[in-house]
Short mmCIF file of C-alpha atoms in Angstrom, two decimals:
data_model
loop_
_atom_site.label_atom_id
_atom_site.label_comp_id
_atom_site.label_asym_id
_atom_site.label_seq_id
_atom_site.Cartn_x
_atom_site.Cartn_y
_atom_site.Cartn_z
CA MET V 1 -0.02 -0.09 0.00
CA ASP V 2 1.42 3.32 -1.00
CA SER V 3 2.37 5.36 2.25
CA SER V 4 1.04 8.58 0.56
CA GLN V 5 -2.25 7.23 1.33
CA HIS V 6 -1.72 7.82 5.19
CA PRO V 7 -1.68 11.38 5.80
CA ASP V 8 -1.99 10.75 9.50
CA ALA V 9 1.05 8.45 9.59
CA LEU V 10 4.01 9.89 11.75
CA GLU V 11 7.79 10.24 11.05
CA PHE V 12 10.55 9.76 13.72
CA PRO V 13 13.96 10.56 12.75
CA SER V 14 16.09 7.84 12.43
CA GLN V 15 19.10 9.40 14.67
CA HIS V 16 16.63 9.53 17.57
CA LYS V 17 15.82 5.84 17.22
CA THR V 18 19.32 5.05 17.32
CA ALA V 19 19.78 7.10 20.49
CA LEU V 20 16.70 5.42 22.34
CA ASN V 21 17.80 2.08 21.24
CA PRO V 22 19.72 1.26 24.76
CA TYR V 23 16.44 1.92 26.57
CA LEU V 24 14.47 -0.49 24.42
CA PRO V 25 13.34 -4.23 24.77
CA SER V 26 15.96 -5.91 22.66
CA ARG V 27 14.36 -8.08 19.94
CA LYS V 28 17.13 -10.61 19.98
CA VAL V 29 16.40 -12.12 23.58
CA SER V 30 13.11 -13.83 22.63
CA GLY V 31 13.32 -16.72 24.88
CA SER V 32 14.10 -14.66 28.12
CA SER V 33 14.06 -17.04 31.47
CA ASP V 34 12.72 -14.01 33.32
CA ASP V 35 8.91 -14.54 34.35
CA LYS V 36 7.90 -10.92 33.48
CA PRO V 37 8.34 -9.08 30.03
CA PHE V 38 10.71 -6.07 29.72
CA ILE V 39 8.88 -3.06 31.48
CA THR V 40 9.17 0.28 29.93
CA LEU V 41 7.79 3.09 32.03
CA THR V 42 6.76 6.26 29.92
CA TYR V 43 4.69 9.26 30.42
CA ALA V 44 4.91 13.00 29.71
CA ALA V 45 4.40 15.47 32.30
CA SER V 46 4.64 19.12 33.18
CA LEU V 47 7.37 20.83 35.11
CA ASP V 48 5.68 20.39 38.31
CA SER V 49 5.10 16.50 37.37
CA ARG V 50 1.68 16.81 36.26
CA ILE V 51 0.46 14.49 33.67
CA ALA V 52 -2.96 15.97 33.42
CA ALA V 53 -4.62 19.53 34.58
CA ALA V 54 -7.30 17.64 36.47
CA PRO V 55 -8.42 14.17 37.13
CA GLY V 56 -10.09 13.02 33.96
CA GLN V 57 -9.20 15.70 31.78
CA ARG V 58 -7.30 15.01 28.86
CA THR V 59 -4.31 17.32 28.39
CA LEU V 60 -2.09 18.27 25.57
CA LEU V 61 1.31 18.62 27.18
CA SER V 62 3.88 17.40 24.81
CA GLY V 63 4.76 18.76 21.09
CA ALA V 64 4.46 16.83 17.86
CA GLU V 65 8.20 15.49 18.04
CA SER V 66 7.19 13.70 21.45
CA LYS V 67 4.15 12.43 20.10
CA ALA V 68 5.89 10.88 17.19
CA MET V 69 8.64 9.34 19.91
CA THR V 70 5.76 7.72 21.59
CA HIS V 71 4.36 5.92 18.50
CA PHE V 72 7.87 4.85 18.00
CA LEU V 73 8.08 3.46 21.14
CA ARG V 74 4.83 1.74 21.00
CA SER V 75 6.03 0.12 17.86
CA GLN V 76 9.06 -1.33 19.74
CA HIS V 77 6.82 -3.12 22.40
CA ASP V 78 4.63 -6.13 22.38
CA ALA V 79 1.92 -4.33 24.37
CA ILE V 80 1.08 -0.89 25.76
CA LEU V 81 -0.65 -0.87 29.26
CA VAL V 82 -3.11 1.68 30.84
CA GLY V 83 -5.31 1.90 33.71
CA ALA V 84 -9.14 1.83 33.43
CA GLY V 85 -9.31 5.37 34.27
CA THR V 86 -7.32 6.54 31.32
CA ALA V 87 -9.27 4.34 29.11
CA ALA V 88 -12.61 5.56 30.38
CA ALA V 89 -11.28 9.26 30.39
CA ASP V 90 -9.35 9.56 27.24
CA ASP V 91 -11.05 6.97 24.82
CA PRO V 92 -7.56 6.27 23.84
CA GLY V 93 -6.45 4.55 20.49
CA LEU V 94 -3.14 2.92 21.95
CA ASN V 95 -2.11 1.89 18.43
CA CYS V 96 1.01 2.80 16.58
CA ARG V 97 0.50 5.58 13.92
CA LEU V 98 4.38 5.32 12.78
CA ARG V 99 4.59 5.13 9.03
CA GLY V 100 4.88 1.70 8.02
CA ALA V 101 3.05 0.20 10.97
CA GLY V 102 0.04 -1.96 10.08
CA GLY V 103 -2.65 0.29 8.62
CA TYR V 104 -0.43 2.93 8.16
CA GLY V 105 1.54 1.75 5.12
CA GLY V 106 2.84 -1.46 6.93
CA ARG V 107 1.38 -5.11 6.31
CA GLU V 108 -1.45 -6.60 8.47
CA LEU V 109 -0.75 -5.72 12.07
CA GLU V 110 3.03 -5.32 11.80
CA MET V 111 4.34 -3.03 14.67
CA GLN V 112 0.91 -2.67 16.35
CA PRO V 113 1.20 -3.32 19.94
CA ARG V 114 -1.47 -5.12 22.21
CA PRO V 115 -3.37 -2.62 24.17
CA ILE V 116 -3.80 -3.69 27.76
CA VAL V 117 -6.29 -2.12 30.21
CA VAL V 118 -5.80 -2.98 33.80
CA ASP V 119 -9.28 -2.76 35.13
CA PRO V 120 -9.71 -4.68 38.63
CA ARG V 121 -13.55 -4.08 38.79
CA GLY V 122 -14.65 -3.67 35.39
CA ARG V 123 -15.04 0.11 35.47
CA TRP V 124 -14.19 0.80 31.83
CA ALA V 125 -17.33 1.41 30.26
CA PHE V 126 -16.49 0.33 26.59
CA THR V 127 -19.00 -0.22 23.69
CA GLN V 128 -18.12 -1.41 20.34
CA SER V 129 -17.70 2.16 19.05
CA SER V 130 -14.92 2.83 21.49
CA ARG V 131 -11.71 3.84 19.83
CA LEU V 132 -10.07 0.69 20.53
CA PHE V 133 -12.66 -1.05 18.94
CA SER V 134 -13.00 0.96 15.84
CA LEU V 135 -9.38 0.67 15.23
CA VAL V 136 -9.68 -2.94 15.14
CA LYS V 137 -12.30 -2.96 12.69
CA GLU V 138 -10.23 -0.69 10.45
CA ARG V 139 -7.14 -2.87 10.79
CA ARG V 140 -5.26 -0.21 12.52
CA GLY V 141 -4.78 -1.96 15.88
CA ARG V 142 -4.95 -5.12 17.75
CA ALA V 143 -8.11 -5.93 20.16
CA PRO V 144 -7.35 -5.07 23.82
CA PHE V 145 -6.58 -7.43 26.71
CA ILE V 146 -8.42 -6.53 30.02
CA VAL V 147 -6.65 -7.67 33.10
CA ALA V 148 -9.37 -7.95 35.93
CA ALA V 149 -9.10 -9.12 39.57
CA VAL V 150 -12.53 -10.62 39.36
CA ASP V 151 -14.63 -12.37 36.44
CA CYS V 152 -16.89 -8.96 36.24
CA LEU V 153 -17.58 -8.49 32.53
CA SER V 154 -21.44 -8.23 31.39
CA THR V 155 -22.23 -10.50 28.98
CA ARG V 156 -22.56 -7.61 26.51
CA LYS V 157 -18.99 -6.41 27.12
CA ARG V 158 -17.74 -10.10 27.09
CA ASP V 159 -19.14 -10.29 23.60
CA ILE V 160 -17.83 -7.05 22.14
CA LEU V 161 -14.49 -8.22 23.45
CA SER V 162 -14.44 -11.60 21.83
CA ALA V 163 -15.99 -10.38 18.74
CA HIS V 164 -13.15 -8.19 18.06
CA GLY V 165 -10.45 -10.76 19.20
CA GLY V 166 -10.02 -9.35 22.63
CA LYS V 167 -10.14 -11.13 25.97
CA CYS V 168 -10.18 -10.91 29.79
CA ILE V 169 -7.32 -12.15 31.89
CA ILE V 170 -8.26 -12.66 35.46
CA VAL V 171 -5.46 -12.06 37.94
CA PRO V 172 -6.16 -12.49 41.66
CA LYS V 173 -6.63 -9.63 43.83
CA SER V 174 -3.43 -8.96 45.99
CA SER V 175 -3.76 -9.51 49.66
CA ARG V 176 -1.43 -6.41 50.45
CA ASP V 177 -4.61 -4.05 50.12
CA ASP V 178 -7.25 -4.32 52.73
CA ASP V 179 -10.08 -1.84 50.98
CA ALA V 180 -9.21 -1.23 47.34
CA VAL V 181 -9.32 -4.20 44.82
CA ARG V 182 -6.01 -3.95 43.35
CA MET V 183 -3.82 -6.83 41.65
CA ALA V 184 0.01 -6.94 42.36
CA TRP V 185 2.00 -5.81 39.56
CA ARG V 186 4.30 -8.82 39.51
CA ASP V 187 1.32 -11.00 39.22
CA ILE V 188 -0.18 -8.93 36.09
CA PHE V 189 3.23 -8.98 34.60
CA ARG V 190 3.59 -12.79 35.07
CA ALA V 191 0.05 -13.43 33.48
CA LEU V 192 1.00 -10.91 30.48
CA LYS V 193 4.18 -13.21 29.86
CA SER V 194 2.17 -16.35 30.12
CA GLU V 195 0.06 -14.47 27.19
CA GLY V 196 3.31 -14.57 25.27
CA ILE V 197 3.90 -11.04 25.56
CA LYS V 198 7.68 -10.11 25.98
CA SER V 199 7.81 -6.14 26.36
CA VAL V 200 5.24 -3.80 27.91
CA MET V 201 5.36 -0.22 27.73
CA VAL V 202 3.35 1.32 30.59
CA GLU V 203 1.75 4.44 29.57
CA GLY V 204 -0.42 5.66 32.51
CA GLY V 205 -2.39 7.01 34.04
CA GLY V 206 -1.57 8.60 37.44
CA ASP V 207 -2.34 5.65 39.59
CA VAL V 208 -0.89 3.07 37.33
CA ILE V 209 2.64 5.18 37.53
CA ASN V 210 2.64 5.86 40.83
CA THR V 211 2.12 2.24 42.07
CA LEU V 212 4.72 1.02 39.76
CA LEU V 213 7.14 3.60 41.02
CA ASP V 214 6.13 2.49 44.50
CA PRO V 215 9.27 1.12 46.63
CA ALA V 216 7.90 -2.06 46.81
CA ASP V 217 7.38 -2.72 43.11
CA ARG V 218 9.64 -0.41 41.17
CA MET V 219 12.37 -3.13 40.75
CA LEU V 220 9.97 -4.54 37.89
CA ILE V 221 11.00 -1.39 35.72
CA ASP V 222 13.65 -2.07 33.17
CA SER V 223 13.60 1.12 31.63
CA VAL V 224 12.26 4.80 31.99
CA ILE V 225 11.41 7.22 29.30
CA VAL V 226 9.85 10.53 30.72
CA THR V 227 8.97 13.63 28.47
CA ILE V 228 8.84 16.85 30.17
CA ALA V 229 7.08 19.88 28.75
CA PRO V 230 8.04 23.42 29.68
CA THR V 231 5.09 24.33 31.61
CA TRP V 232 3.34 24.24 35.22
CA LEU V 233 0.05 22.79 35.10
CA GLY V 234 -0.57 23.75 38.99
CA GLN V 235 -1.57 21.93 42.25
CA GLU V 236 -5.00 20.42 40.89
CA GLY V 237 -3.14 18.56 38.17
CA VAL V 238 -2.66 14.80 38.49
CA ALA V 239 0.83 14.15 40.32
CA ILE V 240 3.32 11.69 39.62
CA SER V 241 5.13 11.24 42.64
CA PRO V 242 5.98 7.76 44.24
CA ARG V 243 5.01 6.83 47.75
CA ARG V 244 7.90 6.39 50.20
CA ASP V 245 8.27 3.87 52.84
CA GLY V 246 10.09 5.87 55.47
CA GLY V 247 13.53 4.95 54.41
CA ASP V 248 15.97 6.64 52.17
CA ASN V 249 14.30 5.28 48.97
CA GLU V 250 14.94 7.77 46.45
CA LEU V 251 14.84 6.54 43.08
CA ARG V 252 17.76 7.48 40.86
CA LEU V 253 18.54 6.60 37.31
CA ASN V 254 21.47 5.18 35.86
CA ASN V 255 22.58 5.40 32.17
CA VAL V 256 21.04 8.71 32.00
CA MET V 257 20.46 10.41 28.47
CA TRP V 258 18.59 13.40 27.92
CA LEU V 259 17.34 14.17 24.49
CA THR V 260 15.53 17.42 23.27
CA LEU V 261 12.52 17.08 21.24
CA GLY V 262 11.31 20.25 19.96
CA GLN V 263 10.12 22.12 23.19
CA ASP V 264 10.35 19.23 25.33
CA ALA V 265 13.15 17.09 27.11
CA VAL V 266 13.20 13.31 27.05
CA LEU V 267 15.00 11.51 30.07
CA CYS V 268 15.88 8.17 29.43
CA GLY V 269 17.48 5.84 32.12
CA HIS V 270 17.75 2.48 33.91
CA PRO V 271 16.57 2.23 37.48
CA LYS V 272 19.18 1.47 39.89
CA LYS V 273 18.28 -1.96 41.12
CA GLU V 274 18.82 -2.28 44.63
CA SER V 275 21.59 -4.85 45.86
CA MET N 1 45.90 37.01 43.56
CA ASP N 2 47.34 33.97 42.01
CA SER N 3 43.78 31.95 41.25
CA SER N 4 45.91 28.48 42.19
CA GLN N 5 45.34 29.61 45.83
CA HIS N 6 41.60 28.87 45.33
CA PRO N 7 41.17 25.26 45.10
CA ASP N 8 37.52 25.59 46.00
CA ALA N 9 36.79 27.75 43.22
CA LEU N 10 34.55 26.54 40.35
CA GLU N 11 34.86 26.61 36.62
CA PHE N 12 31.87 26.85 34.19
CA PRO N 13 32.62 26.42 30.60
CA SER N 14 32.53 29.21 28.16
CA GLN N 15 30.00 27.67 25.82
CA HIS N 16 27.37 27.17 28.53
CA LYS N 17 27.95 30.88 29.45
CA THR N 18 27.13 31.77 25.79
CA ALA N 19 24.05 29.52 25.76
CA LEU N 20 22.52 30.91 28.78
CA ASN N 21 23.38 34.45 27.95
CA PRO N 22 19.65 35.37 26.33
CA TYR N 23 18.21 34.27 29.85
CA LEU N 24 20.40 36.79 32.07
CA PRO N 25 19.72 40.23 32.92
CA SER N 26 21.47 42.63 30.16
CA ARG N 27 24.28 44.51 32.04
CA LYS N 28 23.78 47.33 29.47
CA VAL N 29 20.29 48.55 30.49
CA SER N 30 21.49 49.72 33.67
CA GLY N 31 19.00 52.92 33.67
CA SER N 32 16.03 50.87 33.04
CA SER N 33 12.85 52.77 34.01
CA ASP N 34 11.31 49.38 35.19
CA ASP N 35 10.11 49.91 38.97
CA LYS N 36 11.48 46.44 39.72
CA PRO N 37 14.63 44.73 39.32
CA PHE N 38 15.36 42.01 36.59
CA ILE N 39 13.92 38.71 37.89
CA THR N 40 15.17 35.34 37.40
CA LEU N 41 13.43 32.38 39.04
CA THR N 42 16.15 29.59 39.35
CA TYR N 43 15.71 26.19 41.40
CA ALA N 44 16.86 22.52 41.04
CA ALA N 45 14.20 19.72 41.49
CA SER N 46 13.53 16.04 41.18
CA LEU N 47 11.49 14.60 38.36
CA ASP N 48 8.63 14.75 40.84
CA SER N 49 9.13 18.46 41.36
CA ARG N 50 10.51 18.06 44.81
CA ILE N 51 13.50 20.50 45.67
CA ALA N 52 14.11 18.80 48.80
CA ALA N 53 13.45 15.39 50.40
CA ALA N 54 11.51 16.70 53.26
CA PRO N 55 10.84 20.21 54.78
CA GLY N 56 14.26 21.65 56.15
CA GLN N 57 16.24 18.84 54.95
CA ARG N 58 19.17 19.86 52.79
CA THR N 59 18.93 17.49 49.80
CA LEU N 60 21.91 16.95 47.25
CA LEU N 61 20.19 16.93 43.94
CA SER N 62 22.08 18.31 41.26
CA GLY N 63 25.70 17.41 39.83
CA ALA N 64 28.93 19.40 40.00
CA GLU N 65 28.21 20.93 36.53
CA SER N 66 24.60 22.38 37.57
CA LYS N 67 26.35 23.64 40.75
CA ALA N 68 29.03 25.61 38.98
CA MET N 69 26.31 26.96 36.68
CA THR N 70 24.27 28.07 39.79
CA HIS N 71 27.62 29.81 40.87
CA PHE N 72 27.84 31.37 37.54
CA LEU N 73 24.22 32.62 37.58
CA ARG N 74 25.03 34.23 40.85
CA SER N 75 27.96 36.11 39.32
CA GLN N 76 25.73 37.66 36.67
CA HIS N 77 23.24 39.14 39.39
CA ASP N 78 23.15 41.92 41.64
CA ALA N 79 21.43 39.72 44.39
CA ILE N 80 20.49 36.27 45.44
CA LEU N 81 17.20 36.05 47.37
CA VAL N 82 15.83 33.19 49.48
CA GLY N 83 13.62 32.73 52.13
CA ALA N 84 13.78 32.65 55.77
CA GLY N 85 13.11 28.87 55.87
CA THR N 86 16.12 28.38 53.49
CA ALA N 87 18.50 30.52 55.59
CA ALA N 88 17.51 28.77 58.63
CA ALA N 89 17.54 25.28 57.54
CA ASP N 90 20.47 25.33 55.19
CA ASP N 91 23.00 28.11 56.83
CA PRO N 92 23.61 28.88 53.16
CA GLY N 93 26.78 30.86 51.94
CA LEU N 94 24.71 32.40 48.81
CA ASN N 95 28.11 33.81 47.35
CA CYS N 96 29.59 33.34 44.28
CA ARG N 97 32.42 30.77 44.15
CA LEU N 98 33.42 30.93 40.36
CA ARG N 99 37.06 31.56 39.72
CA GLY N 100 37.70 35.16 39.25
CA ALA N 101 35.11 36.27 41.55
CA GLY N 102 36.19 38.40 44.73
CA GLY N 103 37.47 36.08 47.43
CA TYR N 104 38.16 33.33 44.59
CA GLY N 105 40.87 34.89 42.51
CA GLY N 106 39.15 38.42 41.71
CA ARG N 107 39.51 41.70 43.10
CA GLU N 108 37.53 43.09 46.30
CA LEU N 109 33.82 41.87 45.94
CA GLU N 110 33.78 41.49 42.22
CA MET N 111 30.84 39.69 40.83
CA GLN N 112 29.78 38.55 44.37
CA PRO N 113 25.95 39.31 44.76
CA ARG N 114 23.97 40.64 47.64
CA PRO N 115 22.28 38.08 49.83
CA ILE N 116 18.59 38.94 50.30
CA VAL N 117 16.52 37.14 53.13
CA VAL N 118 12.93 37.54 52.88
CA ASP N 119 11.80 37.10 56.52
CA PRO N 120 8.56 38.65 57.47
CA ARG N 121 8.46 38.06 60.98
CA GLY N 122 12.28 37.72 61.67
CA ARG N 123 12.45 34.00 62.42
CA TRP N 124 15.67 33.56 61.08
CA ALA N 125 17.87 33.14 64.06
CA PHE N 126 21.39 33.99 62.71
CA THR N 127 24.47 34.58 64.86
CA GLN N 128 27.80 36.18 63.90
CA SER N 129 29.03 32.69 63.05
CA SER N 130 26.27 32.29 60.66
CA ARG N 131 27.82 31.19 57.21
CA LEU N 132 26.58 34.45 55.44
CA PHE N 133 28.70 36.39 58.10
CA SER N 134 31.82 34.33 58.17
CA LEU N 135 32.05 34.82 54.29
CA VAL N 136 31.87 38.61 54.86
CA LYS N 137 34.72 38.43 57.35
CA GLU N 138 36.75 36.34 54.91
CA ARG N 139 36.03 38.94 52.15
CA ARG N 140 34.13 36.29 49.99
CA GLY N 141 30.76 37.79 50.04
CA ARG N 142 28.65 40.85 50.87
CA ALA N 143 26.34 41.21 53.87
CA PRO N 144 22.79 40.10 53.55
CA PHE N 145 19.99 42.58 53.40
CA ILE N 146 17.10 41.24 55.51
CA VAL N 147 13.53 42.05 53.94
CA ALA N 148 11.20 42.26 56.90
CA ALA N 149 7.25 42.97 57.58
CA VAL N 150 7.74 44.40 60.56
CA ASP N 151 10.55 46.02 62.67
CA CYS N 152 11.16 42.75 64.55
CA LEU N 153 14.99 42.46 64.66
CA SER N 154 16.50 42.06 68.37
CA THR N 155 19.32 44.71 69.19
CA ARG N 156 21.77 41.72 69.29
CA LYS N 157 20.71 40.76 65.55
CA ARG N 158 20.61 44.36 64.42
CA ASP N 159 24.08 44.86 65.86
CA ILE N 160 25.57 41.66 64.02
CA LEU N 161 23.66 42.89 60.77
CA SER N 162 25.37 46.53 60.90
CA ALA N 163 28.68 45.38 62.06
CA HIS N 164 29.04 43.51 58.88
CA GLY N 165 27.56 46.01 56.41
CA GLY N 166 24.22 44.63 56.21
CA LYS N 167 20.83 45.98 56.76
CA CYS N 168 16.96 45.48 57.51
CA ILE N 169 14.43 46.56 54.86
CA ILE N 170 10.84 47.10 55.97
CA VAL N 171 8.35 46.33 53.52
CA PRO N 172 4.71 46.84 54.93
CA LYS N 173 2.78 43.69 54.87
CA SER N 174 0.54 42.91 52.15
CA SER N 175 -3.60 43.18 52.55
CA ARG N 176 -4.23 40.21 50.48
CA ASP N 177 -3.66 37.89 53.19
CA ASP N 178 -5.60 37.49 56.66
CA ASP N 179 -3.47 35.36 59.00
CA ALA N 180 -0.04 34.65 57.36
CA VAL N 181 2.52 37.90 57.70
CA ARG N 182 3.16 38.10 54.03
CA MET N 183 4.47 40.81 51.80
CA ALA N 184 3.68 41.54 48.22
CA TRP N 185 6.16 40.30 45.64
CA ARG N 186 5.80 43.43 43.70
CA ASP N 187 6.70 45.57 47.02
CA ILE N 188 9.67 43.35 47.93
CA PHE N 189 11.04 43.85 44.53
CA ARG N 190 10.34 47.68 44.40
CA ALA N 191 12.10 48.21 47.52
CA LEU N 192 15.06 46.33 46.40
CA LYS N 193 15.22 48.33 43.02
CA SER N 194 15.33 51.54 45.44
CA GLU N 195 18.41 49.98 46.81
CA GLY N 196 20.03 50.28 43.48
CA ILE N 197 19.36 46.52 42.88
CA LYS N 198 19.06 45.84 39.18
CA SER N 199 18.51 42.08 39.10
CA VAL N 200 17.79 39.35 41.55
CA MET N 201 18.02 35.82 41.10
CA VAL N 202 15.43 33.95 43.27
CA GLU N 203 16.79 30.56 44.62
CA GLY N 204 14.05 29.18 47.05
CA GLY N 205 12.96 27.54 49.12
CA GLY N 206 9.52 25.92 48.36
CA ASP N 207 7.26 28.78 49.59
CA VAL N 208 9.08 31.63 48.08
CA ILE N 209 9.17 29.79 44.39
CA ASN N 210 5.45 28.78 44.53
CA THR N 211 4.14 32.21 45.79
CA LEU N 212 6.34 33.76 42.99
CA LEU N 213 4.85 31.26 40.36
CA ASP N 214 1.23 32.19 41.67
CA PRO N 215 -0.95 33.43 38.82
CA ALA N 216 -1.09 36.78 40.77
CA ASP N 217 2.63 37.49 40.58
CA ARG N 218 4.22 35.25 37.91
CA MET N 219 4.25 38.22 35.67
CA LEU N 220 6.93 39.51 37.75
CA ILE N 221 9.61 36.90 36.45
CA ASP N 222 11.77 37.80 33.58
CA SER N 223 13.34 34.59 33.25
CA VAL N 224 13.22 30.98 34.49
CA ILE N 225 16.22 28.54 34.67
CA VAL N 226 15.27 25.08 36.31
CA THR N 227 17.84 22.19 36.74
CA ILE N 228 16.18 18.52 36.88
CA ALA N 229 17.88 15.65 38.29
CA PRO N 230 17.06 12.17 37.19
CA THR N 231 15.44 11.18 40.42
CA TRP N 232 12.09 10.82 42.19
CA LEU N 233 12.34 12.33 45.79
CA GLY N 234 8.83 10.99 46.62
CA GLN N 235 5.42 12.31 48.17
CA GLU N 236 7.11 13.56 51.32
CA GLY N 237 9.32 16.13 49.59
CA VAL N 238 9.12 19.75 49.25
CA ALA N 239 6.87 20.23 46.10
CA ILE N 240 7.24 23.06 43.61
CA SER N 241 3.86 23.50 41.89
CA PRO N 242 1.91 26.86 41.57
CA ARG N 243 -1.57 27.46 42.97
CA ARG N 244 -4.16 27.80 40.34
CA ASP N 245 -7.03 30.19 40.71
CA GLY N 246 -9.77 28.19 38.78
CA GLY N 247 -9.28 29.55 35.19
CA ASP N 248 -7.00 28.04 32.56
CA ASN N 249 -3.87 29.69 33.92
CA GLU N 250 -1.09 26.97 32.97
CA LEU N 251 2.15 28.57 32.75
CA ARG N 252 4.07 27.91 29.46
CA LEU N 253 7.57 29.16 28.81
CA ASN N 254 8.72 30.93 25.54
CA ASN N 255 12.22 30.82 23.93
CA VAL N 256 12.77 27.50 25.48
CA MET N 257 16.33 25.88 25.47
CA TRP N 258 17.44 22.87 27.16
CA LEU N 259 20.87 22.26 28.19
CA THR N 260 22.46 18.81 29.50
CA LEU N 261 24.84 19.45 32.19
CA GLY N 262 26.33 16.13 33.45
CA GLN N 263 23.25 13.87 34.57
CA ASP N 264 20.84 16.95 34.88
CA ALA N 265 18.72 19.05 32.20
CA VAL N 266 18.47 22.70 32.47
CA LEU N 267 15.50 24.30 31.34
CA CYS N 268 15.57 28.04 30.20
CA GLY N 269 12.90 30.03 29.19
CA HIS N 270 10.63 33.01 29.26
CA PRO N 271 7.23 33.05 30.90
CA LYS N 272 4.49 33.84 28.42
CA LYS N 273 3.33 37.34 29.43
CA GLU N 274 -0.57 37.60 29.44
CA SER N 275 -1.80 40.24 27.29
#
């Protein structure tokens, strides 16, 4: 298919692709013995570490160049993970719009990652016109997997999901929390690995990112790619800042690289693994 | 004086000086008609916009290169401003340790900025062995000006201050606040301008920075230089995030430049002035 037929396809310069390479899952290590996929944490925040101006409010933070990077990163992962709040608030596409990806000049679903929605209690009220499913019909994206703590999908939702080739994965709720229905990140990632998913790009929202950065779970992160936009969103925004558990658990990055993309800076690094 | 006698003098590469130049007060505009000095807001924060791991806890955030930049910036301003909390917690020197500055190979007090401590109620409990005064005795820094809302200095403190060549400037408290003894930034800056101070580098702490970034006062800022260190300090840290006043008052920067210094990124920009 002629790529000129895809006016909405994005380009990402090859020198940036090369620069980002050390922070991406290696395609060669296909038979990794690890019981979890390679995990890349990625988000875009303001100078005051807000990913949105208010809860549930989609906020345009980063520029065109950073957006193209996000789609390149999506092309490099087997799956993209978001929380149910993000799925509900943004009606996101979670596909890859890079030129050459399936639906954007590429063959079939080439480079299209699997959308994963972490939705413990089935709160994401999707319909067949939700963007994730429209993209499946247009052959521009894969059907989502929903990770739930209980078998809570209605028959209607289950039908939509299976009609598009998606599925619901049940991961038992964690015993760590009392009230909240929450699953342990390790269990979620183990379940995804069992589905053949070797790399996951965790994109948001705030609760997903903050819990993954929690001192108890941050060792699961293999790579971090954070975009910072030159703006302050203010105190009412959705803040990224991990919990501390009393001790000196500052989370420093190793192998740091900063990339300037348009008005934004992109920080890449590997979390220091505690010994 | 032989500069080799100053082993603690810092060097800052000239290409970085050139890059920072558009964000610095112009030395040429000495007879500016503005009723306030040129205001540069500068601070170093973690990825989660924390300037310290906990209130009152001095936290090493940025690297050696960023520290040298801070001292270069100090050499380019008539004054450095901090809040009483920072003065009390850090016992800071607030001088310029750049090679060539007075006390570091330079003549007299060349390049040494005037320390300004904003201390509405006289809470900063300094003595003559406070670092600011030791540096004056060593001829490595200027005596501080204290900006207070009421004439609240004890005779002992007043004596120390005047013996070193410092002084207390009274700026009437603002009517805007009910409980807190607070002065309006515009009044503080106007008072400093009357003292012949043409440029001020605002360095911290959290309360000083957040109130200056407030929608009501941010138009007083001429230039912003923020250092970001590749670490998360966590929720208990001292956060920089401005108040919002309901409307869409995101604060974007213009003329953005990102500089990489060691492991840190430095963002320079000019606040968009509202029309």
